[in-house]
Short mmCIF file of C-alpha atoms in Angstrom, two decimals:
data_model
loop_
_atom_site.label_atom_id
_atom_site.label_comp_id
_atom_site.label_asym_id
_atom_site.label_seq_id
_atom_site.Cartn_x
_atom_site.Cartn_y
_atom_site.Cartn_z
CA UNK C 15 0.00 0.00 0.00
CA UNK C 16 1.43 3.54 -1.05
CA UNK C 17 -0.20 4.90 1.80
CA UNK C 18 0.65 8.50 0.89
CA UNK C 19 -1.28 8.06 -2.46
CA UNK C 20 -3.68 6.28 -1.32
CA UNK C 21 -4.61 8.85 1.62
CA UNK C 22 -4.69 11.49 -0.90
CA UNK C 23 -6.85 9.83 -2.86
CA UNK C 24 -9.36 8.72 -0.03
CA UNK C 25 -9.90 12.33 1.74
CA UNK C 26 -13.07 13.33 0.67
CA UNK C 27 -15.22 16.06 1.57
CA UNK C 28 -18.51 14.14 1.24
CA UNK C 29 -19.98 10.94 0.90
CA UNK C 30 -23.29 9.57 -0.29
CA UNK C 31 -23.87 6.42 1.13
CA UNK C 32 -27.74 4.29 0.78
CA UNK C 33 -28.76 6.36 3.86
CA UNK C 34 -29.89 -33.40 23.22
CA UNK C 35 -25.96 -32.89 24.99
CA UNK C 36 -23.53 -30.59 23.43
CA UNK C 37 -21.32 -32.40 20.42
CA UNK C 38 -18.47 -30.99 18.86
CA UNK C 39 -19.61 -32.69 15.81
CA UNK C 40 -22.54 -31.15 14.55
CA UNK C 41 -23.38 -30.55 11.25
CA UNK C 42 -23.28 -27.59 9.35
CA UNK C 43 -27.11 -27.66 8.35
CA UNK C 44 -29.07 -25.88 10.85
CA UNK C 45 -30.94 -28.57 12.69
CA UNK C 46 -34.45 -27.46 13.85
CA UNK C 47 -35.49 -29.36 17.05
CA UNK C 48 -38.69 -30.04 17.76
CA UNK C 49 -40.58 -27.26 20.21
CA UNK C 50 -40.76 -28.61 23.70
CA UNK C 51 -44.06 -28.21 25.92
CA UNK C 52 -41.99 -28.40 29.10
CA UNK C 53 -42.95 -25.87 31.52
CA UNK C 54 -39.66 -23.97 32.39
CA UNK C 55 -39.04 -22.46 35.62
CA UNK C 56 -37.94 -18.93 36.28
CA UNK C 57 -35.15 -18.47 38.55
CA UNK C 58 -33.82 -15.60 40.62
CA UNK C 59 -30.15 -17.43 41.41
CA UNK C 60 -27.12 -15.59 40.18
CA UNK C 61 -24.93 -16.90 37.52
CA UNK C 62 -23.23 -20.03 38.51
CA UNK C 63 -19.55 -19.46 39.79
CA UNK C 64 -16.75 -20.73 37.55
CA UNK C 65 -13.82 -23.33 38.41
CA UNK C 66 -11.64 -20.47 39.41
CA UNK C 67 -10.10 -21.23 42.80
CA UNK C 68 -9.91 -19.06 45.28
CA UNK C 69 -6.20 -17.91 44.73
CA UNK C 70 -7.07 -17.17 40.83
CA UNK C 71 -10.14 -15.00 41.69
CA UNK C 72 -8.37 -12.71 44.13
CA UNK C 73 -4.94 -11.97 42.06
CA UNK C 74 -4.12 -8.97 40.55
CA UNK C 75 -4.13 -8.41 37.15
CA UNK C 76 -1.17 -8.58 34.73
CA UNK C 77 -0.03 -5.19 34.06
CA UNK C 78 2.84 -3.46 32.60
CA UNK C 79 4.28 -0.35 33.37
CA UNK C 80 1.98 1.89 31.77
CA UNK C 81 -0.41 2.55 34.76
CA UNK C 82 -3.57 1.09 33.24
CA UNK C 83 -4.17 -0.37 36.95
CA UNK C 84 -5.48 2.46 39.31
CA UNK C 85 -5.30 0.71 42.91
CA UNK C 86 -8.10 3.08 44.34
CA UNK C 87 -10.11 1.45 41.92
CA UNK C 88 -12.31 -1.88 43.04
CA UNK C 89 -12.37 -3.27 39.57
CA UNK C 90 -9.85 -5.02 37.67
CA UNK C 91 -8.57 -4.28 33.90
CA UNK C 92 -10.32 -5.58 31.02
CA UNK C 93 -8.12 -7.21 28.83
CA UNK C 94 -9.91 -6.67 25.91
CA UNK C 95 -11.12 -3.40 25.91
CA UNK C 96 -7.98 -1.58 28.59
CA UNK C 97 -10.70 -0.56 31.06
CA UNK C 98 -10.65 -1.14 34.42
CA UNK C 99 -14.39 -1.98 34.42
CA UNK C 100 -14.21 -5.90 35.03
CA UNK C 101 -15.58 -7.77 37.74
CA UNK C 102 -12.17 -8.71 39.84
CA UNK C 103 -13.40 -12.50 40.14
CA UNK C 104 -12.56 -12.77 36.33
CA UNK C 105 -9.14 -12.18 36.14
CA UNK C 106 -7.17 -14.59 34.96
CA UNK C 107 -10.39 -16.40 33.49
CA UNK C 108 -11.05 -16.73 29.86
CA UNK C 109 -12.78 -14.21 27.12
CA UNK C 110 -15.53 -16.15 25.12
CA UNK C 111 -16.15 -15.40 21.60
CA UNK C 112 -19.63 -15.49 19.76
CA UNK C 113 -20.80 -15.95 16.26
CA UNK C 114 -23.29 -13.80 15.31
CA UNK C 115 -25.18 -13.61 12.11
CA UNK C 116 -25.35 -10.46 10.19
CA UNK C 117 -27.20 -11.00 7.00
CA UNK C 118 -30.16 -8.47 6.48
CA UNK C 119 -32.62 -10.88 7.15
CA UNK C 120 -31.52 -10.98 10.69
CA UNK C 121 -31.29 -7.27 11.82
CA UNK C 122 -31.75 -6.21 14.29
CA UNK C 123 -29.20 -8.33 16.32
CA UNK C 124 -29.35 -8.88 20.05
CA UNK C 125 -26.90 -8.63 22.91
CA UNK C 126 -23.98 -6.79 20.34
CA UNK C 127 -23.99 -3.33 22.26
CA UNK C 128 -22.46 -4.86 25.25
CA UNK C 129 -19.88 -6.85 23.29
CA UNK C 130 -15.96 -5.66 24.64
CA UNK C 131 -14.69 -5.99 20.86
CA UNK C 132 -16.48 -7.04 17.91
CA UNK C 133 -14.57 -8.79 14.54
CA UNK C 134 -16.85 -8.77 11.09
CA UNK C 135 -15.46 -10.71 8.38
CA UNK C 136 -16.34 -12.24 5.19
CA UNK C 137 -17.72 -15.61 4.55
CA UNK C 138 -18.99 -17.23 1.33
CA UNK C 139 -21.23 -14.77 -1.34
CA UNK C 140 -19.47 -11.33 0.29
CA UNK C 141 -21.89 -11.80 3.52
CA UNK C 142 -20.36 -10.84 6.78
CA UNK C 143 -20.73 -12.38 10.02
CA UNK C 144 -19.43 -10.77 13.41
CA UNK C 145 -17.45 -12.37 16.05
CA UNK C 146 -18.33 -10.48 19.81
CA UNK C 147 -16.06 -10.76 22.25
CA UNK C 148 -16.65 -10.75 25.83
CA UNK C 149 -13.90 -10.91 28.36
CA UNK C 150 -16.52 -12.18 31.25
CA UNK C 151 -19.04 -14.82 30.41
CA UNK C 152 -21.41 -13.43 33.17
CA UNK C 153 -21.32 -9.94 31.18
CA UNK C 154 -23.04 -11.88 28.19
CA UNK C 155 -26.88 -10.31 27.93
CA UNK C 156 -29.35 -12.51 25.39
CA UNK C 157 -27.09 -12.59 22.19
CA UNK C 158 -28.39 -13.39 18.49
CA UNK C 159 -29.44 -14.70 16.34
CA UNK C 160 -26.15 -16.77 16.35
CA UNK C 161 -24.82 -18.65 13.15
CA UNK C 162 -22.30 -21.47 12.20
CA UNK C 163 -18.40 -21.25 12.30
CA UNK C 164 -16.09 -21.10 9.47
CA UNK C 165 -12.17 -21.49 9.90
CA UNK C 166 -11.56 -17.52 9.32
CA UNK C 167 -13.89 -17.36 12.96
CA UNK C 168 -12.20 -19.94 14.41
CA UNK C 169 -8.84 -18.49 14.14
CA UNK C 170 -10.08 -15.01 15.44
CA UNK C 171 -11.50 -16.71 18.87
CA UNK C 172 -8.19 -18.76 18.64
CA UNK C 173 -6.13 -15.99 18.71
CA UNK C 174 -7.56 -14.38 21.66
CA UNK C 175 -7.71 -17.52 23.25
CA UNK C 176 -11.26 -17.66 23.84
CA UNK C 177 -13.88 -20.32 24.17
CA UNK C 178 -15.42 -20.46 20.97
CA UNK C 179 -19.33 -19.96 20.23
CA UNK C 180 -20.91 -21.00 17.49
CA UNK C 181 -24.15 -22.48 16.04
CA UNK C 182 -23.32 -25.32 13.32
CA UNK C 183 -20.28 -25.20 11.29
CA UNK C 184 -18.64 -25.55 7.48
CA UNK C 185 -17.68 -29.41 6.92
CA UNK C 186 -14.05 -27.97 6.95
CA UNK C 187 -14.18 -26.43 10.53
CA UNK C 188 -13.84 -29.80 12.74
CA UNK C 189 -10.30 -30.61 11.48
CA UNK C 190 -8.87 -27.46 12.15
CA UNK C 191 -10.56 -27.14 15.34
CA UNK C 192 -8.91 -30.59 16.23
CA UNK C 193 -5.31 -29.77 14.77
CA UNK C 194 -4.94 -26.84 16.54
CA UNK C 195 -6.82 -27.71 19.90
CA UNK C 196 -9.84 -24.88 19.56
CA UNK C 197 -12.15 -25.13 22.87
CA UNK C 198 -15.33 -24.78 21.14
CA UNK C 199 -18.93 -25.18 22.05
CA UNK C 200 -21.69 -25.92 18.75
CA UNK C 201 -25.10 -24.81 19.78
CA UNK C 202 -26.12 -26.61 17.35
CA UNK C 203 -25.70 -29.75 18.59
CA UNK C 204 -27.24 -28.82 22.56
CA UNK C 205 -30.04 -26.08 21.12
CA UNK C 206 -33.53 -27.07 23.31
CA UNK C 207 -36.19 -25.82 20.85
CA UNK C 208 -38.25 -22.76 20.84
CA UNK C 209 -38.66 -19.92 23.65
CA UNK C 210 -39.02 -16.68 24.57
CA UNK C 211 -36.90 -15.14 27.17
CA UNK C 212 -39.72 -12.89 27.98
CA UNK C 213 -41.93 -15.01 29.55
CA UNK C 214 -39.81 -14.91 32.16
CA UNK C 215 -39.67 -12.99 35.31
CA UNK C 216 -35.75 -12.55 35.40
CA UNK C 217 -35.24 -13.50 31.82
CA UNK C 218 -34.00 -16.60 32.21
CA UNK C 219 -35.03 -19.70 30.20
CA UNK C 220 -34.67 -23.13 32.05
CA UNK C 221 -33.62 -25.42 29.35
CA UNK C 222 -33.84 -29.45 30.11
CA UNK C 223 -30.09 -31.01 31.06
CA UNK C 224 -27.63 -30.46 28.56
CA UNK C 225 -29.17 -27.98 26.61
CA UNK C 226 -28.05 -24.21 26.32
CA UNK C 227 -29.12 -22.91 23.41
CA UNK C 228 -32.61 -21.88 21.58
CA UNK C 229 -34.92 -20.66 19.15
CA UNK C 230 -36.41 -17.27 19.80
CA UNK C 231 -40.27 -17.98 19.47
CA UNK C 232 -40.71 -14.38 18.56
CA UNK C 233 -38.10 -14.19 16.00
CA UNK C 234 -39.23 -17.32 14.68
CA UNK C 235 -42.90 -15.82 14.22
CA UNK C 236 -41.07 -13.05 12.31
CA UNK C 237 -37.80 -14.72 10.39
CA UNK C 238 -36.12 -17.69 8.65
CA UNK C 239 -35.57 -20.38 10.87
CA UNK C 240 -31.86 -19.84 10.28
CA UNK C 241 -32.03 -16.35 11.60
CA UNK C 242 -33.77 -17.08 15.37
CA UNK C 243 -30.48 -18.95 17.54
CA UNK C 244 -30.15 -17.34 20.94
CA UNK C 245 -28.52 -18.13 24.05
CA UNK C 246 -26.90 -15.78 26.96
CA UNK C 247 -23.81 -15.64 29.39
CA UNK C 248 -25.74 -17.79 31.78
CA UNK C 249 -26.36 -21.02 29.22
CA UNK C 250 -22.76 -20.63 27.88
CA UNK C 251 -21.47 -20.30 30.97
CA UNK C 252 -23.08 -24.08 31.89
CA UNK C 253 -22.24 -24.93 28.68
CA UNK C 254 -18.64 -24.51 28.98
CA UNK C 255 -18.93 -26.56 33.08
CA UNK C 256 -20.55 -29.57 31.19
CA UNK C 257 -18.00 -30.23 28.63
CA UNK C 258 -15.64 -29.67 31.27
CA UNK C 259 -13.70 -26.75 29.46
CA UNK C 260 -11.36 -24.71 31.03
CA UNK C 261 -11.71 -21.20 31.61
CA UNK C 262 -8.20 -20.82 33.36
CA UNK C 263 -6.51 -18.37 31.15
CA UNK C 264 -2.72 -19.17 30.69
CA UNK C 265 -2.21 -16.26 28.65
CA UNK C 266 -1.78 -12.36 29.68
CA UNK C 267 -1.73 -10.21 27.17
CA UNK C 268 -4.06 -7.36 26.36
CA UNK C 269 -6.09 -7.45 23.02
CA UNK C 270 -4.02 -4.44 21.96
CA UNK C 271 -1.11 -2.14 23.46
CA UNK C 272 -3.36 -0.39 25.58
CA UNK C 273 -2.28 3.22 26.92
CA UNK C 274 -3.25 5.21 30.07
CA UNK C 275 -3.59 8.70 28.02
CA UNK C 276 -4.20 9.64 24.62
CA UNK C 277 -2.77 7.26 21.46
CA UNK C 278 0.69 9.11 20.77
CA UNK C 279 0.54 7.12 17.58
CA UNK C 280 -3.11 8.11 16.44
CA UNK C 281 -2.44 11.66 17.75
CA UNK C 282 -0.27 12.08 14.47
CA UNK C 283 -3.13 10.45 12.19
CA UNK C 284 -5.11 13.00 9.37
CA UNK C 285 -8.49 13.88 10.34
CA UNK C 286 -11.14 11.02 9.88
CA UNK C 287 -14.85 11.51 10.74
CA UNK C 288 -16.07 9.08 8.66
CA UNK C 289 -15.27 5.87 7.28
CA UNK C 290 -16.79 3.27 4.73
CA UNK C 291 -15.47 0.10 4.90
CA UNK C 292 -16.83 -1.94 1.72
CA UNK C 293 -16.46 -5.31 2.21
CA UNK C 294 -18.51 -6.65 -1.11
CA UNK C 295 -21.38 -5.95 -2.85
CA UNK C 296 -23.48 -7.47 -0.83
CA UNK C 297 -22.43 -5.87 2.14
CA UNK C 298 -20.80 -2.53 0.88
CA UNK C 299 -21.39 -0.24 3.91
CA UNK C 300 -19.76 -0.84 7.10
CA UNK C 301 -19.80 2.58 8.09
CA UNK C 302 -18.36 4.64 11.01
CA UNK C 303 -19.45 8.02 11.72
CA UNK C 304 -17.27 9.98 14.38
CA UNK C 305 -19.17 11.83 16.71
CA UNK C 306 -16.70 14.30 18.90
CA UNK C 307 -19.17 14.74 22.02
CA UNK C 308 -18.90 11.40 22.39
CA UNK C 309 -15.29 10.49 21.49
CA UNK C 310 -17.07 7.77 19.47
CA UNK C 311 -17.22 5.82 16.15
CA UNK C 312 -21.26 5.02 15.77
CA UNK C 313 -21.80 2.15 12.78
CA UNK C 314 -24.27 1.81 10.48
CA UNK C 315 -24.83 -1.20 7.69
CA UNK C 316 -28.04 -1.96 4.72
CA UNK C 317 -28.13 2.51 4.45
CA UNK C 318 -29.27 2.63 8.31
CA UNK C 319 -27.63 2.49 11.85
CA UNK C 320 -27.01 -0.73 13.39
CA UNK C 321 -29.76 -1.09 16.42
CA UNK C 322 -29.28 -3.65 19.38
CA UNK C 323 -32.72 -4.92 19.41
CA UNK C 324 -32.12 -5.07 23.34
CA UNK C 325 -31.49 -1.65 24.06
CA UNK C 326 -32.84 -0.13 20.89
CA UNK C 327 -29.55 1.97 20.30
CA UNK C 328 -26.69 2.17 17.99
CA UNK C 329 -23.66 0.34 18.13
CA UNK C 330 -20.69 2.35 18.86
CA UNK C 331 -16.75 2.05 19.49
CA UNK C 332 -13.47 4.13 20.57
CA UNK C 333 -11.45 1.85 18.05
CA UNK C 334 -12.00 1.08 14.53
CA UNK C 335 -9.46 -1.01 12.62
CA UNK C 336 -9.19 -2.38 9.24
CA UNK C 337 -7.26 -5.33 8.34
CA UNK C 338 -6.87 -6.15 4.67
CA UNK C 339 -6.03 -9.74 4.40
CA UNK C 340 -5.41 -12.58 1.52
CA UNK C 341 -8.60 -13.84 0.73
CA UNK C 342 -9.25 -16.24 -1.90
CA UNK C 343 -11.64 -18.46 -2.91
CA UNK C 344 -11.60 -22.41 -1.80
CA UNK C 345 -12.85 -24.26 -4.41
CA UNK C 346 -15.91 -24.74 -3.21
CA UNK C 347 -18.38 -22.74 -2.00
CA UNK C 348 -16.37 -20.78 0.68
CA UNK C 349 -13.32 -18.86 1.65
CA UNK C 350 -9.74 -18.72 2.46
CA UNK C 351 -8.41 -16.18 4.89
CA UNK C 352 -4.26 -16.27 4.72
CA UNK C 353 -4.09 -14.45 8.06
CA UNK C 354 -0.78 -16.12 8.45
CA UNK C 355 0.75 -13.76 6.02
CA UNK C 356 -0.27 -10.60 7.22
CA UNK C 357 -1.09 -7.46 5.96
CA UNK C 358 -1.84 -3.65 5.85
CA UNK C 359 -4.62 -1.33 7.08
CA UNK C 360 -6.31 1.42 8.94
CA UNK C 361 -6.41 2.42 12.76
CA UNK C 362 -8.83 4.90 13.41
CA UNK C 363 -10.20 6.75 16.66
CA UNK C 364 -10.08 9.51 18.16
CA UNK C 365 -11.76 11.59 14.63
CA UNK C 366 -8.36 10.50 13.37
CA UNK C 367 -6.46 7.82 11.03
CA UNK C 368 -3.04 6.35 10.67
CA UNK C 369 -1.85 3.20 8.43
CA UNK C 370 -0.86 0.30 9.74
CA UNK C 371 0.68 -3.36 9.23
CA UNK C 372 -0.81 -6.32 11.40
CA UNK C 373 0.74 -9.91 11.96
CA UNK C 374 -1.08 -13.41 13.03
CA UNK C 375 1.65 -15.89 12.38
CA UNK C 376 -0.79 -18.47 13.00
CA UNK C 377 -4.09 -19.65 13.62
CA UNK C 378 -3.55 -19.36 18.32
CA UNK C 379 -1.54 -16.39 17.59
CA UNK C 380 -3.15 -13.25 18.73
CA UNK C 381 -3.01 -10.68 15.98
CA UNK C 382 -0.69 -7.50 16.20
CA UNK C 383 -0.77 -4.06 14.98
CA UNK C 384 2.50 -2.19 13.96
CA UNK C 385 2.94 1.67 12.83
CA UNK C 386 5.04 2.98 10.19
CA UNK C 387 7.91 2.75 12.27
CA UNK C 388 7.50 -1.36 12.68
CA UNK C 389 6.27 -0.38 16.22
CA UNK C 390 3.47 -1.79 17.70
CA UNK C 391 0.22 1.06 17.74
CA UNK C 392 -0.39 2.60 20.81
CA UNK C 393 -4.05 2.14 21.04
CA UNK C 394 -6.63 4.10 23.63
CA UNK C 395 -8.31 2.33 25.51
CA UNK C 396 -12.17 1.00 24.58
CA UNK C 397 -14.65 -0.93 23.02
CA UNK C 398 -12.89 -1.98 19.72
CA UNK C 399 -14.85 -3.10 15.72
CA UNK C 400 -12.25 -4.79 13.67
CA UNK C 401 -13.00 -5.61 10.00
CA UNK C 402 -11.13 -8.59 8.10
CA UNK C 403 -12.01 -7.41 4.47
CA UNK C 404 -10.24 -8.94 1.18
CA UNK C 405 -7.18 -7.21 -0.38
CA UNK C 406 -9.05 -7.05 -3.51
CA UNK C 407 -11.96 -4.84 -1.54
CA UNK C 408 -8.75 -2.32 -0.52
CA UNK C 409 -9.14 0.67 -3.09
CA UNK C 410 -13.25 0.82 -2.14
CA UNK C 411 -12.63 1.84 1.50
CA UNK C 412 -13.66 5.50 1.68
CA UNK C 413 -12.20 7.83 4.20
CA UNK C 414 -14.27 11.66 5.06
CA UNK C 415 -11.76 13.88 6.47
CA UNK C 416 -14.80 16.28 7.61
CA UNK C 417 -18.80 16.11 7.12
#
């Protein structure tokens, strides 16, 4: 990327936009289970404690020397968004990473607004799906609908080392899951049936042994069966206790080079208060608009803003980064994502931009982001949207200096 030319030639003044027991071998083909009759039981118990001991729940968090860690402060650094907003029982405890579908057919999504860090990425056709991360299981609200796992997913969780959420899968995904030694949970394989969280006085649904997922009975009233998944923090969380997965996290790195203060890096950036990422024709509007009361990046998709059904509001982030990566078709009806070789991009925040290079030398690798000066990217702290998008997609990002 001459990103000289290329910024020159992207800084626009304007832009008009279109305002049964969990398996880990289920089948890519949504399975619709038959709708139960049981009664379920509302409950007023708190979410079930993990298999932390005692010693892991009470350390302090891994920090460096850049004073993320305020010690007048009860709560403990997030490592996925830099904040110290996390319940102190979760350190050293595992993020968890969700599939969630994105076609138009199933907007509004559910439960995305109080994701820590959210990845969208291509699959087959141009369609994007997100990833959501959470760094605390318990923090998961009703999330949906969710969809099936392809490898480029996979390697995303894998590389933040987090339990892995999905609902069905591509025929291609077990392998790789196996090779590289993925904790994953398919929904599709424990989902219960069809119910509505609503009925219920706290909003939990009691699902018969070994089941954690299911169909929305509204969404099903109003969608594609494809489109209506759902579960919540609470389900994965006993999810994750019956296949006896651990959530001890053996790794302590941040998601990104967090800083106390203000991006040094992205304090050097041009001025960016809008930018369209295009990922394909089908989906050629991922778009951030910069808002400076608010010191945030708001995102809309399909010409309108991107709602959580939950809390009826739009999605928003202090981070936006673009990845272009090696994409390439399989052979058969999906994708290849080289993430292994790397590639070049955007950081944005702050109303600014800056280029960058990123590295994910393999699948468990985390990904990191490197300035001009082979440095890694300072990066202020916040809730962060990554986009994977094709090489071939580069020269259709659009960048609005001012609106």
């Amino acid at each position: 990327m001459n990103y000289k030319k290329i910024t020159a030639a992207l800084l626009v003044a304007a832009m008009a936009l279109p305002a049964g027991a969990c398996s880990k071998t289920a089948e890519e083909t949504t399975q619709v289970t038959a709708e139960t009759t049981q009664a379920p039981v509302a409950s007023e118990e708190s979410i079930p404690a993990t298999e932390a001991t005692a010693a892991e729940t009470t350390m302090a968090p891994v920090l460096s020397d850049d004073a993320l860690f305020d010690p007048s402060n009860p709560m403990a650094v997030n490592p996925i968004t830099g904040l110290q907003t996390m319940d102190p029982a979760n350190v050293g405890l595992r993020s968890v990473a969700v599939v969630i579908n994105n076609s138009h057919a199933a907007i509004p999504q559910r439960g995305i607004s109080a994701a820590d860090a959210i990845y969208e990425y291509q699959t087959e056709g141009g369609q994007t799906r997100l990833l959501a991360l959470f760094a605390d299981v318990n923090t998961i609200p009703e999330i949906g609908s969710l969809r099936s796992a392809r490898i480029l997913s996979t390697d995303l969780a894998a590389g933040n080392n987090s339990v892995f959420i999905h609902f069905g899968r591509n025929a291609r995904v077990p392998d790789h899951i196996s090779a590289y030694g993925i904790d994953h949970i398919d929904g599709n394989s424990c989902s219960a049936g069809v119910y509505s969280s609503a009925n219920y006085a706290d909003g939990y649904v009691d699902l018969p042994d070994g089941l954690f997922f299911w169909r929305d009975a509204v969404w099903k009233s109003q969608r594609a069966i494809e489109h209506t998944a759902v579960t919540d923090g609470r389900h994965i969380l006993e999810a994750i206790e019956y296949n006896e997965i651990s959530m001890t996290n053996t790794e302590d790195r941040m998601l990104f080079n967090f800083v106390p203060g203000n991006s040094a890096d992205i304090a050097t950036g041009d001025p960016c208060e809008q930018i369209n990422v295009y990922f394909s024709g089908t989906n050629p509007d991922a778009l951030f608009t910069y808002d400076p009361l608010t010191g945030l990046y708001s995102k809309s998709e399909y010409g309108n803003p991107q709602i959580d059904e939950t809390t009826g509001t739009q999605i928003s982030f202090t981070n936006v980064f673009v990845l272009y990566a090696n994409i390439q078709p399989h052979g058969d009806t999906t994708i290849d994502a080289y993430l292994e070789d790397g590639g070049e991009g955007w950081y944005v925040s702050e109303g600014r931009i800056i280029p960058i290079t990123w590295s994910k030398p393999s699948p468990v690798d985390p990904i990191v982001i490197y300035n001009e000066n082979g440095q890694e990217v300072e990066v202020n702290r916040g809730r962060s949207y990554i986009c994977v998008v094709d090489n071939d997609m580069e020269s259709q990002t659009t960048i609005t200096a001012s609106l």
